[in-house]
PDB file of C-alpha atoms in Angstrom:
ATOM      1  CA  LEU A  20     -83.636-121.952 133.499  1.00 82.00           C
ATOM      2  CA  HIS A  21     -86.303-119.532 134.729  1.00 81.00           C
ATOM      3  CA  PHE A  22     -89.027-121.634 133.081  1.00 86.00           C
ATOM      4  CA  TRP A  23     -87.944-124.813 134.898  1.00 90.00           C
ATOM      5  CA  LEU A  24     -87.613-122.909 138.180  1.00 88.00           C
ATOM      6  CA  PHE A  25     -91.158-121.519 137.911  1.00 88.00           C
ATOM      7  CA  LEU A  26     -92.464-124.898 136.765  1.00 91.00           C
ATOM      8  CA  GLY A  27     -90.985-126.604 139.838  1.00 92.00           C
ATOM      9  CA  ILE A  28     -92.472-124.013 142.202  1.00 91.00           C
ATOM     10  CA  TYR A  29     -95.862-124.168 140.463  1.00 92.00           C
ATOM     11  CA  LEU A  30     -96.031-127.973 140.541  1.00 94.00           C
ATOM     12  CA  ALA A  31     -95.030-127.967 144.222  1.00 91.00           C
ATOM     13  CA  ALA A  32     -97.829-125.488 144.970  1.00 92.00           C
ATOM     14  CA  LEU A  33    -100.364-127.558 142.976  1.00 94.00           C
ATOM     15  CA  LEU A  34     -99.344-130.808 144.652  1.00 93.00           C
ATOM     16  CA  GLY A  35     -99.153-129.434 148.210  1.00 91.00           C
ATOM     17  CA  ASN A  36    -102.362-127.430 148.135  1.00 92.00           C
ATOM     18  CA  GLY A  37    -104.187-130.145 146.199  1.00 93.00           C
ATOM     19  CA  LEU A  38    -103.253-132.742 148.833  1.00 92.00           C
ATOM     20  CA  ILE A  39    -104.423-130.472 151.667  1.00 92.00           C
ATOM     21  CA  ILE A  40    -107.763-129.727 149.934  1.00 93.00           C
ATOM     22  CA  THR A  41    -108.399-133.421 149.176  1.00 93.00           C
ATOM     23  CA  THR A  42    -107.407-134.600 152.659  1.00 92.00           C
ATOM     24  CA  ILE A  43    -109.530-132.058 154.525  1.00 92.00           C
ATOM     25  CA  ALA A  44    -112.504-132.635 152.216  1.00 92.00           C
ATOM     26  CA  TYR A  45    -112.520-136.433 152.664  1.00 91.00           C
ATOM     27  CA  GLU A  46    -111.427-136.808 156.319  1.00 90.00           C
ATOM     28  CA  HIS A  47    -114.493-136.152 158.462  1.00 88.00           C
ATOM     29  CA  HIS A  48    -112.519-135.709 161.690  1.00 88.00           C
ATOM     30  CA  LEU A  49    -110.793-132.713 160.050  1.00 88.00           C
ATOM     31  CA  HIS A  50    -114.102-130.907 159.528  1.00 89.00           C
ATOM     32  CA  THR A  51    -113.305-128.295 162.181  1.00 90.00           C
ATOM     33  CA  PRO A  52    -112.985-124.482 161.888  1.00 91.00           C
ATOM     34  CA  MET A  53    -109.165-124.527 161.729  1.00 89.00           C
ATOM     35  CA  TYR A  54    -109.065-126.995 158.831  1.00 90.00           C
ATOM     36  CA  PHE A  55    -112.021-125.341 157.106  1.00 93.00           C
ATOM     37  CA  PHE A  56    -110.068-122.067 156.964  1.00 93.00           C
ATOM     38  CA  LEU A  57    -106.940-123.970 155.890  1.00 91.00           C
ATOM     39  CA  LEU A  58    -108.909-125.484 152.997  1.00 93.00           C
ATOM     40  CA  ASN A  59    -110.009-121.983 151.938  1.00 94.00           C
ATOM     41  CA  LEU A  60    -106.403-120.771 152.193  1.00 93.00           C
ATOM     42  CA  SER A  61    -105.239-123.596 149.912  1.00 93.00           C
ATOM     43  CA  LEU A  62    -107.939-122.781 147.336  1.00 95.00           C
ATOM     44  CA  LEU A  63    -106.910-119.111 147.348  1.00 94.00           C
ATOM     45  CA  ASP A  64    -103.221-120.089 147.137  1.00 92.00           C
ATOM     46  CA  LEU A  65    -103.932-122.148 144.023  1.00 94.00           C
ATOM     47  CA  GLY A  66    -105.875-119.255 142.502  1.00 94.00           C
ATOM     48  CA  SER A  67    -103.267-116.575 143.233  1.00 91.00           C
ATOM     49  CA  ILE A  68    -100.314-118.534 141.854  1.00 92.00           C
ATOM     50  CA  SER A  69    -102.325-119.684 138.811  1.00 92.00           C
ATOM     51  CA  ALA A  70    -103.203-116.078 137.936  1.00 91.00           C
ATOM     52  CA  THR A  71     -99.582-115.151 137.174  1.00 88.00           C
ATOM     53  CA  VAL A  72     -97.127-118.055 136.967  1.00 90.00           C
ATOM     54  CA  PRO A  73     -98.572-120.044 133.991  1.00 90.00           C
ATOM     55  CA  LYS A  74     -98.555-116.929 131.788  1.00 88.00           C
ATOM     56  CA  SER A  75     -94.998-116.103 132.883  1.00 85.00           C
ATOM     57  CA  MET A  76     -93.922-119.677 132.092  1.00 87.00           C
ATOM     58  CA  THR A  77     -95.546-119.478 128.641  1.00 87.00           C
ATOM     59  CA  ASN A  78     -93.732-116.224 127.890  1.00 83.00           C
ATOM     60  CA  LEU A  79     -90.415-117.687 129.053  1.00 82.00           C
ATOM     61  CA  LEU A  80     -90.858-120.876 127.014  1.00 84.00           C
ATOM     62  CA  TRP A  81     -91.872-119.117 123.780  1.00 84.00           C
ATOM     63  CA  GLU A  82     -89.504-116.180 124.390  1.00 79.00           C
ATOM     64  CA  THR A  83     -92.252-113.579 124.112  1.00 79.00           C
ATOM     65  CA  ARG A  84     -93.370-110.764 126.405  1.00 81.00           C
ATOM     66  CA  GLU A  85     -96.813-110.103 124.952  1.00 84.00           C
ATOM     67  CA  ILE A  86    -100.162-110.030 126.745  1.00 86.00           C
ATOM     68  CA  SER A  87    -103.446-108.680 125.413  1.00 87.00           C
ATOM     69  CA  TYR A  88    -105.177-105.687 126.993  1.00 86.00           C
ATOM     70  CA  LEU A  89    -108.095-107.843 128.202  1.00 91.00           C
ATOM     71  CA  GLY A  90    -105.657-110.524 129.324  1.00 88.00           C
ATOM     72  CA  CYS A  91    -103.778-107.949 131.387  1.00 88.00           C
ATOM     73  CA  ALA A  92    -107.031-106.746 132.993  1.00 90.00           C
ATOM     74  CA  ALA A  93    -108.117-110.334 133.726  1.00 93.00           C
ATOM     75  CA  GLN A  94    -104.730-111.175 135.225  1.00 91.00           C
ATOM     76  CA  LEU A  95    -104.851-108.143 137.513  1.00 91.00           C
ATOM     77  CA  PHE A  96    -108.445-108.886 138.539  1.00 94.00           C
ATOM     78  CA  PHE A  97    -107.881-112.547 139.451  1.00 94.00           C
ATOM     79  CA  PHE A  98    -104.542-111.895 141.126  1.00 92.00           C
ATOM     80  CA  LEU A  99    -106.025-109.191 143.380  1.00 92.00           C
ATOM     81  CA  PHE A 100    -109.147-111.290 144.016  1.00 94.00           C
ATOM     82  CA  PHE A 101    -107.178-114.283 145.313  1.00 94.00           C
ATOM     83  CA  ILE A 102    -104.354-112.424 147.052  1.00 90.00           C
ATOM     84  CA  VAL A 103    -106.710-110.121 149.024  1.00 91.00           C
ATOM     85  CA  GLY A 104    -108.972-113.040 149.923  1.00 93.00           C
ATOM     86  CA  GLU A 105    -105.894-114.976 151.080  1.00 90.00           C
ATOM     87  CA  TYR A 106    -104.859-112.121 153.346  1.00 89.00           C
ATOM     88  CA  PHE A 107    -108.300-111.921 154.966  1.00 93.00           C
ATOM     89  CA  ILE A 108    -108.307-115.704 155.488  1.00 93.00           C
ATOM     90  CA  LEU A 109    -104.902-115.411 157.205  1.00 90.00           C
ATOM     91  CA  THR A 110    -106.436-112.747 159.482  1.00 92.00           C
ATOM     92  CA  ILE A 111    -109.377-115.034 160.289  1.00 93.00           C
ATOM     93  CA  MET A 112    -106.961-117.904 161.013  1.00 90.00           C
ATOM     94  CA  ALA A 113    -105.175-115.705 163.562  1.00 89.00           C
ATOM     95  CA  TYR A 114    -108.542-115.043 165.237  1.00 92.00           C
ATOM     96  CA  ASP A 115    -109.285-118.785 165.182  1.00 91.00           C
ATOM     97  CA  ARG A 116    -106.008-119.550 166.972  1.00 87.00           C
ATOM     98  CA  TYR A 117    -106.670-116.740 169.480  1.00 91.00           C
ATOM     99  CA  VAL A 118    -110.097-118.111 170.399  1.00 92.00           C
ATOM    100  CA  ALA A 119    -108.814-121.727 170.549  1.00 88.00           C
ATOM    101  CA  ILE A 120    -105.956-120.872 172.923  1.00 85.00           C
ATOM    102  CA  CYS A 121    -107.231-117.874 174.912  1.00 88.00           C
ATOM    103  CA  LYS A 122    -110.979-118.619 175.036  1.00 88.00           C
ATOM    104  CA  PRO A 123    -111.279-122.412 174.638  1.00 87.00           C
ATOM    105  CA  LEU A 124    -114.599-122.641 176.515  1.00 89.00           C
ATOM    106  CA  HIS A 125    -116.198-120.186 174.059  1.00 89.00           C
ATOM    107  CA  TYR A 126    -114.728-121.807 170.931  1.00 89.00           C
ATOM    108  CA  GLU A 127    -117.857-123.679 169.861  1.00 88.00           C
ATOM    109  CA  THR A 128    -120.006-120.588 170.434  1.00 88.00           C
ATOM    110  CA  LEU A 129    -117.792-118.050 168.656  1.00 89.00           C
ATOM    111  CA  LEU A 130    -116.735-120.331 165.798  1.00 91.00           C
ATOM    112  CA  GLY A 131    -119.777-122.426 164.990  1.00 89.00           C
ATOM    113  CA  SER A 132    -120.293-123.781 161.484  1.00 89.00           C
ATOM    114  CA  ARG A 133    -122.506-120.860 160.448  1.00 92.00           C
ATOM    115  CA  ALA A 134    -120.025-118.265 161.763  1.00 93.00           C
ATOM    116  CA  CYS A 135    -117.160-119.986 159.906  1.00 94.00           C
ATOM    117  CA  VAL A 136    -119.076-120.016 156.624  1.00 95.00           C
ATOM    118  CA  HIS A 137    -119.991-116.335 157.059  1.00 95.00           C
ATOM    119  CA  MET A 138    -116.362-115.360 157.775  1.00 95.00           C
ATOM    120  CA  ALA A 139    -115.035-117.336 154.799  1.00 95.00           C
ATOM    121  CA  ALA A 140    -117.722-115.841 152.533  1.00 96.00           C
ATOM    122  CA  ALA A 141    -116.789-112.357 153.797  1.00 95.00           C
ATOM    123  CA  ALA A 142    -113.118-113.003 152.915  1.00 94.00           C
ATOM    124  CA  TRP A 143    -113.960-114.188 149.383  1.00 96.00           C
ATOM    125  CA  GLY A 144    -116.503-111.374 148.907  1.00 95.00           C
ATOM    126  CA  SER A 145    -114.045-108.722 150.131  1.00 92.00           C
ATOM    127  CA  GLY A 146    -111.431-110.011 147.705  1.00 92.00           C
ATOM    128  CA  PHE A 147    -113.911-109.877 144.819  1.00 95.00           C
ATOM    129  CA  LEU A 148    -115.162-106.347 145.568  1.00 93.00           C
ATOM    130  CA  ASN A 149    -111.651-105.018 146.197  1.00 90.00           C
ATOM    131  CA  SER A 150    -110.399-106.553 142.958  1.00 92.00           C
ATOM    132  CA  LEU A 151    -113.357-105.268 140.941  1.00 92.00           C
ATOM    133  CA  LEU A 152    -112.883-101.731 142.301  1.00 89.00           C
ATOM    134  CA  HIS A 153    -109.151-101.584 141.586  1.00 87.00           C
ATOM    135  CA  THR A 154    -109.332-103.256 138.170  1.00 90.00           C
ATOM    136  CA  THR A 155    -112.125-101.059 136.805  1.00 90.00           C
ATOM    137  CA  ASN A 156    -110.535 -97.928 138.245  1.00 85.00           C
ATOM    138  CA  THR A 157    -107.021 -98.751 136.974  1.00 84.00           C
ATOM    139  CA  PHE A 158    -108.098 -99.647 133.443  1.00 85.00           C
ATOM    140  CA  SER A 159    -110.367 -96.613 133.160  1.00 84.00           C
ATOM    141  CA  LEU A 160    -107.274 -94.374 133.287  1.00 81.00           C
ATOM    142  CA  PRO A 161    -105.923 -93.024 129.983  1.00 80.00           C
ATOM    143  CA  LEU A 162    -102.505 -94.484 129.151  1.00 79.00           C
ATOM    144  CA  CYS A 163    -100.094 -91.870 127.815  1.00 78.00           C
ATOM    145  CA  GLN A 164     -96.717 -93.548 128.373  1.00 73.00           C
ATOM    146  CA  GLY A 165     -96.935 -96.394 125.851  1.00 74.00           C
ATOM    147  CA  ASN A 166     -98.119 -99.945 126.407  1.00 79.00           C
ATOM    148  CA  ALA A 167     -95.030-101.726 127.805  1.00 79.00           C
ATOM    149  CA  VAL A 168     -95.481-102.898 131.411  1.00 78.00           C
ATOM    150  CA  ASP A 169     -91.995-103.026 132.917  1.00 70.00           C
ATOM    151  CA  HIS A 170     -92.734-106.098 135.042  1.00 70.00           C
ATOM    152  CA  SER A 171     -93.231-109.863 134.871  1.00 73.00           C
ATOM    153  CA  PHE A 172     -97.024-109.505 135.081  1.00 79.00           C
ATOM    154  CA  CYS A 173     -99.739-106.839 135.217  1.00 83.00           C
ATOM    155  CA  GLU A 174     -99.634-105.090 138.593  1.00 81.00           C
ATOM    156  CA  ILE A 175    -101.218-101.781 139.624  1.00 79.00           C
ATOM    157  CA  PRO A 176     -98.053 -99.695 140.304  1.00 77.00           C
ATOM    158  CA  HIS A 177     -96.554-100.617 136.920  1.00 77.00           C
ATOM    159  CA  ILE A 178     -99.772 -99.862 135.041  1.00 80.00           C
ATOM    160  CA  LEU A 179    -100.031 -96.497 136.831  1.00 78.00           C
ATOM    161  CA  LYS A 180     -96.577 -95.632 135.465  1.00 79.00           C
ATOM    162  CA  LEU A 181     -98.109 -95.713 131.980  1.00 79.00           C
ATOM    163  CA  SER A 182    -101.032 -93.423 132.834  1.00 78.00           C
ATOM    164  CA  CYS A 183    -101.137 -89.676 132.255  1.00 75.00           C
ATOM    165  CA  SER A 184     -99.574 -87.578 135.000  1.00 62.00           C
ATOM    166  CA  GLY A 185    -102.276 -86.499 137.418  1.00 63.00           C
ATOM    167  CA  SER A 186    -104.836 -89.023 136.202  1.00 58.00           C
ATOM    168  CA  TYR A 187    -103.685 -91.698 138.636  1.00 61.00           C
ATOM    169  CA  LEU A 188    -104.387 -89.678 141.797  1.00 69.00           C
ATOM    170  CA  ARG A 189    -107.850 -91.260 142.182  1.00 68.00           C
ATOM    171  CA  GLU A 190    -106.429 -94.805 141.996  1.00 66.00           C
ATOM    172  CA  PHE A 191    -103.567 -93.799 144.286  1.00 71.00           C
ATOM    173  CA  GLY A 192    -106.097 -92.612 146.891  1.00 75.00           C
ATOM    174  CA  ILE A 193    -108.004 -95.912 146.686  1.00 75.00           C
ATOM    175  CA  LEU A 194    -104.697 -97.764 146.965  1.00 74.00           C
ATOM    176  CA  VAL A 195    -103.798 -95.862 150.146  1.00 77.00           C
ATOM    177  CA  VAL A 196    -107.193 -96.702 151.679  1.00 77.00           C
ATOM    178  CA  GLY A 197    -106.641-100.370 150.815  1.00 77.00           C
ATOM    179  CA  LEU A 198    -103.177-100.339 152.358  1.00 78.00           C
ATOM    180  CA  CYS A 199    -104.589 -98.782 155.541  1.00 81.00           C
ATOM    181  CA  LEU A 200    -107.057-101.676 155.716  1.00 83.00           C
ATOM    182  CA  VAL A 201    -104.186-104.128 155.202  1.00 82.00           C
ATOM    183  CA  PHE A 202    -102.210-102.453 157.985  1.00 83.00           C
ATOM    184  CA  GLY A 203    -105.259-102.576 160.277  1.00 86.00           C
ATOM    185  CA  CYS A 204    -105.597-106.334 159.703  1.00 87.00           C
ATOM    186  CA  PHE A 205    -101.867-106.739 160.370  1.00 86.00           C
ATOM    187  CA  VAL A 206    -102.235-104.921 163.712  1.00 89.00           C
ATOM    188  CA  PHE A 207    -105.175-107.226 164.535  1.00 91.00           C
ATOM    189  CA  ILE A 208    -103.005-110.283 163.729  1.00 89.00           C
ATOM    190  CA  VAL A 209    -100.101-109.014 165.850  1.00 87.00           C
ATOM    191  CA  VAL A 210    -102.378-108.220 168.823  1.00 90.00           C
ATOM    192  CA  SER A 211    -103.961-111.683 168.513  1.00 90.00           C
ATOM    193  CA  TYR A 212    -100.566-113.365 168.608  1.00 87.00           C
ATOM    194  CA  VAL A 213     -99.361-111.257 171.517  1.00 87.00           C
ATOM    195  CA  GLN A 214    -102.393-112.485 173.480  1.00 89.00           C
ATOM    196  CA  ILE A 215    -101.725-116.061 172.314  1.00 86.00           C
ATOM    197  CA  PHE A 216     -98.073-115.997 173.365  1.00 84.00           C
ATOM    198  CA  ARG A 217     -98.958-114.493 176.748  1.00 86.00           C
ATOM    199  CA  ALA A 218    -101.490-117.279 177.339  1.00 84.00           C
ATOM    200  CA  VAL A 219     -99.055-119.968 176.156  1.00 81.00           C
ATOM    201  CA  LEU A 220     -96.226-118.764 178.382  1.00 81.00           C
ATOM    202  CA  ARG A 221     -98.553-119.071 181.379  1.00 80.00           C
ATOM    203  CA  THR A 222     -99.193-122.716 180.504  1.00 74.00           C
ATOM    204  CA  PRO A 223     -97.183-125.048 182.780  1.00 72.00           C
ATOM    205  CA  SER A 224     -97.063-127.848 180.180  1.00 71.00           C
ATOM    206  CA  GLU A 225     -93.936-127.696 178.006  1.00 73.00           C
ATOM    207  CA  GLN A 226     -95.586-129.968 175.453  1.00 70.00           C
ATOM    208  CA  GLY A 227     -98.542-127.564 175.214  1.00 67.00           C
ATOM    209  CA  GLN A 228     -96.196-124.606 174.777  1.00 70.00           C
ATOM    210  CA  HIS A 229     -94.249-126.395 172.045  1.00 72.00           C
ATOM    211  CA  LYS A 230     -97.432-127.352 170.177  1.00 67.00           C
ATOM    212  CA  ALA A 231     -98.811-123.805 170.339  1.00 69.00           C
ATOM    213  CA  PHE A 232     -95.540-122.187 169.237  1.00 70.00           C
ATOM    214  CA  SER A 233     -94.991-124.705 166.432  1.00 70.00           C
ATOM    215  CA  THR A 234     -98.479-123.897 165.121  1.00 69.00           C
ATOM    216  CA  CYS A 235     -98.406-120.119 165.516  1.00 74.00           C
ATOM    217  CA  LEU A 236     -94.835-119.064 164.699  1.00 75.00           C
ATOM    218  CA  PRO A 237     -94.814-120.377 161.092  1.00 74.00           C
ATOM    219  CA  HIS A 238     -98.198-118.698 160.504  1.00 76.00           C
ATOM    220  CA  LEU A 239     -96.851-115.395 161.837  1.00 79.00           C
ATOM    221  CA  THR A 240     -93.691-115.757 159.701  1.00 77.00           C
ATOM    222  CA  VAL A 241     -95.700-116.263 156.493  1.00 77.00           C
ATOM    223  CA  VAL A 242     -97.999-113.343 157.318  1.00 80.00           C
ATOM    224  CA  SER A 243     -95.026-111.048 158.044  1.00 80.00           C
ATOM    225  CA  LEU A 244     -93.305-111.988 154.769  1.00 77.00           C
ATOM    226  CA  PHE A 245     -96.575-111.552 152.887  1.00 77.00           C
ATOM    227  CA  ILE A 246     -97.282-108.092 154.363  1.00 79.00           C
ATOM    228  CA  THR A 247     -93.786-106.562 154.269  1.00 78.00           C
ATOM    229  CA  THR A 248     -92.997-107.599 150.684  1.00 76.00           C
ATOM    230  CA  GLY A 249     -96.522-106.721 149.472  1.00 74.00           C
ATOM    231  CA  MET A 250     -96.415-103.239 151.008  1.00 74.00           C
ATOM    232  CA  PHE A 251     -92.885-102.694 149.650  1.00 74.00           C
ATOM    233  CA  ALA A 252     -94.097-103.641 146.154  1.00 71.00           C
ATOM    234  CA  TYR A 253     -96.863-101.032 146.285  1.00 71.00           C
ATOM    235  CA  LEU A 254     -95.102 -98.275 148.256  1.00 70.00           C
ATOM    236  CA  ASN A 255     -91.426 -98.411 147.225  1.00 67.00           C
ATOM    237  CA  PRO A 256     -90.185 -95.036 145.918  1.00 60.00           C
ATOM    238  CA  GLN A 257     -89.269 -94.815 142.240  1.00 56.00           C
ATOM    239  CA  SER A 258     -85.746 -93.645 143.152  1.00 53.00           C
ATOM    240  CA  ILE A 259     -84.777 -97.113 144.476  1.00 57.00           C
ATOM    241  CA  SER A 260     -87.003 -99.091 142.132  1.00 62.00           C
ATOM    242  CA  SER A 261     -85.414-101.487 139.625  1.00 68.00           C
ATOM    243  CA  PRO A 262     -86.837-104.324 137.490  1.00 67.00           C
ATOM    244  CA  PHE A 263     -84.814-106.958 139.394  1.00 70.00           C
ATOM    245  CA  VAL A 264     -85.911-105.726 142.843  1.00 73.00           C
ATOM    246  CA  ASP A 265     -89.540-105.424 141.692  1.00 71.00           C
ATOM    247  CA  VAL A 266     -89.602-108.994 140.360  1.00 73.00           C
ATOM    248  CA  LEU A 267     -87.854-110.368 143.477  1.00 77.00           C
ATOM    249  CA  VAL A 268     -90.302-108.650 145.836  1.00 77.00           C
ATOM    250  CA  THR A 269     -93.282-109.776 143.761  1.00 76.00           C
ATOM    251  CA  VAL A 270     -92.076-113.390 143.795  1.00 78.00           C
ATOM    252  CA  LEU A 271     -91.672-113.221 147.589  1.00 79.00           C
ATOM    253  CA  TYR A 272     -95.284-112.177 148.218  1.00 77.00           C
ATOM    254  CA  SER A 273     -97.128-113.798 145.295  1.00 80.00           C
ATOM    255  CA  VAL A 274     -95.254-117.010 144.439  1.00 84.00           C
ATOM    256  CA  VAL A 275     -93.414-118.155 147.588  1.00 82.00           C
ATOM    257  CA  PRO A 276     -96.361-118.223 150.087  1.00 83.00           C
ATOM    258  CA  PRO A 277     -98.627-120.499 147.955  1.00 86.00           C
ATOM    259  CA  ALA A 278     -95.730-122.951 147.555  1.00 86.00           C
ATOM    260  CA  VAL A 279     -94.553-122.776 151.177  1.00 85.00           C
ATOM    261  CA  ASN A 280     -97.924-122.702 153.005  1.00 83.00           C
ATOM    262  CA  PRO A 281     -98.667-126.429 152.448  1.00 84.00           C
ATOM    263  CA  LEU A 282     -95.289-127.389 153.921  1.00 82.00           C
ATOM    264  CA  ILE A 283     -95.744-125.120 156.938  1.00 80.00           C
ATOM    265  CA  TYR A 284     -99.288-126.220 157.747  1.00 76.00           C
ATOM    266  CA  SER A 285     -98.848-129.942 157.017  1.00 72.00           C
ATOM    267  CA  MET A 286     -95.368-130.644 158.392  1.00 66.00           C
ATOM    268  CA  ARG A 287     -96.192-128.841 161.638  1.00 68.00           C
ATOM    269  CA  ASN A 288     -99.546-130.554 162.132  1.00 74.00           C
ATOM    270  CA  GLN A 289     -99.616-134.159 163.301  1.00 77.00           C
ATOM    271  CA  ASP A 290    -103.347-134.682 162.615  1.00 81.00           C
ATOM    272  CA  LEU A 291    -102.932-133.522 159.022  1.00 83.00           C
ATOM    273  CA  LYS A 292     -99.809-135.667 158.542  1.00 83.00           C
ATOM    274  CA  ASP A 293    -101.647-138.735 159.852  1.00 85.00           C
ATOM    275  CA  ALA A 294    -104.607-138.023 157.550  1.00 85.00           C
ATOM    276  CA  LEU A 295    -102.287-137.601 154.560  1.00 83.00           C
TER     277      LEU A 295
END
C-alpha cells in the first residue's frame, strides 16, 4: 500500500514538473524571469523528490531497510542540495513578484536576463555549498550508537542520534546557523508579500486584485508549509518525537511540495495553461 502511494505521488511529481520544464523551455513567449525561476523550481523539485522516494519505494517493494554508508551520505548530500536550492528559489520568486507588482517600471532593470541567471546560479551554488558542508561535517562524526537510522531516509537529526554524546555539538552549531539563515529568508518573503498585498489592495481593479492574490497566496501557502514542517523536523524536542510524527513531517516538507507545486503554478496561471 505504501509503495503504490509513493509511486503515485512520485509519478505525479515527474509528470507535472516535466510538463512545466518542457513547456517553458519550448514556448518562447514564456522566456521571462517569472517562468525562468519556475523552471528552476521544477528542476529542483524533481531532484529533491528523486533523492529519497525511489530508494524508499525500493525498500518497501523488496521489504528491506538497508542502505550502504556511501549511499546514505549521497542521499543526504543530494537531498540537502536540492531542498536548500529550492528554498532559495522560492525566496527569489517572492522578490520577483514584489518587483513586478510594487515596482513595475523598474522590472526590466532589476530583473534583466543577466541578473536572473546570477540569482539562479547563487541559489544552486548555495544549495551545493550548504549540502557539502553539512554532509562532510555529519559523516566525519564518530558513530557510537549503532548503525540503524530510525527514519525513512538519511536525515541529519537522525544521524546525529547515532553519534557520540558531545561530538555532535559542532554540527548542531552549523545547523543553528543554517536555520537562522532560513528564518531570515522567511522574514524576507513575508515582508515582500506584505508589501505586495498592500499594493494590491490599493488597486481599484477587482480583476487585478484577483489575479495578484491567485498568484501570490498559493506561493505563500507552499512556502509556509515548507518552512514550518522543515523547521519542526530539525528542531522538535526528543520528548515528543516519534517515528510516525517524524515520517509525517518529513513527507510534508520533502514529498508534498514537489508534487503539489506544478498544480499550484499551472492551474493558477492562464498563460501556462494555454501553453500546455
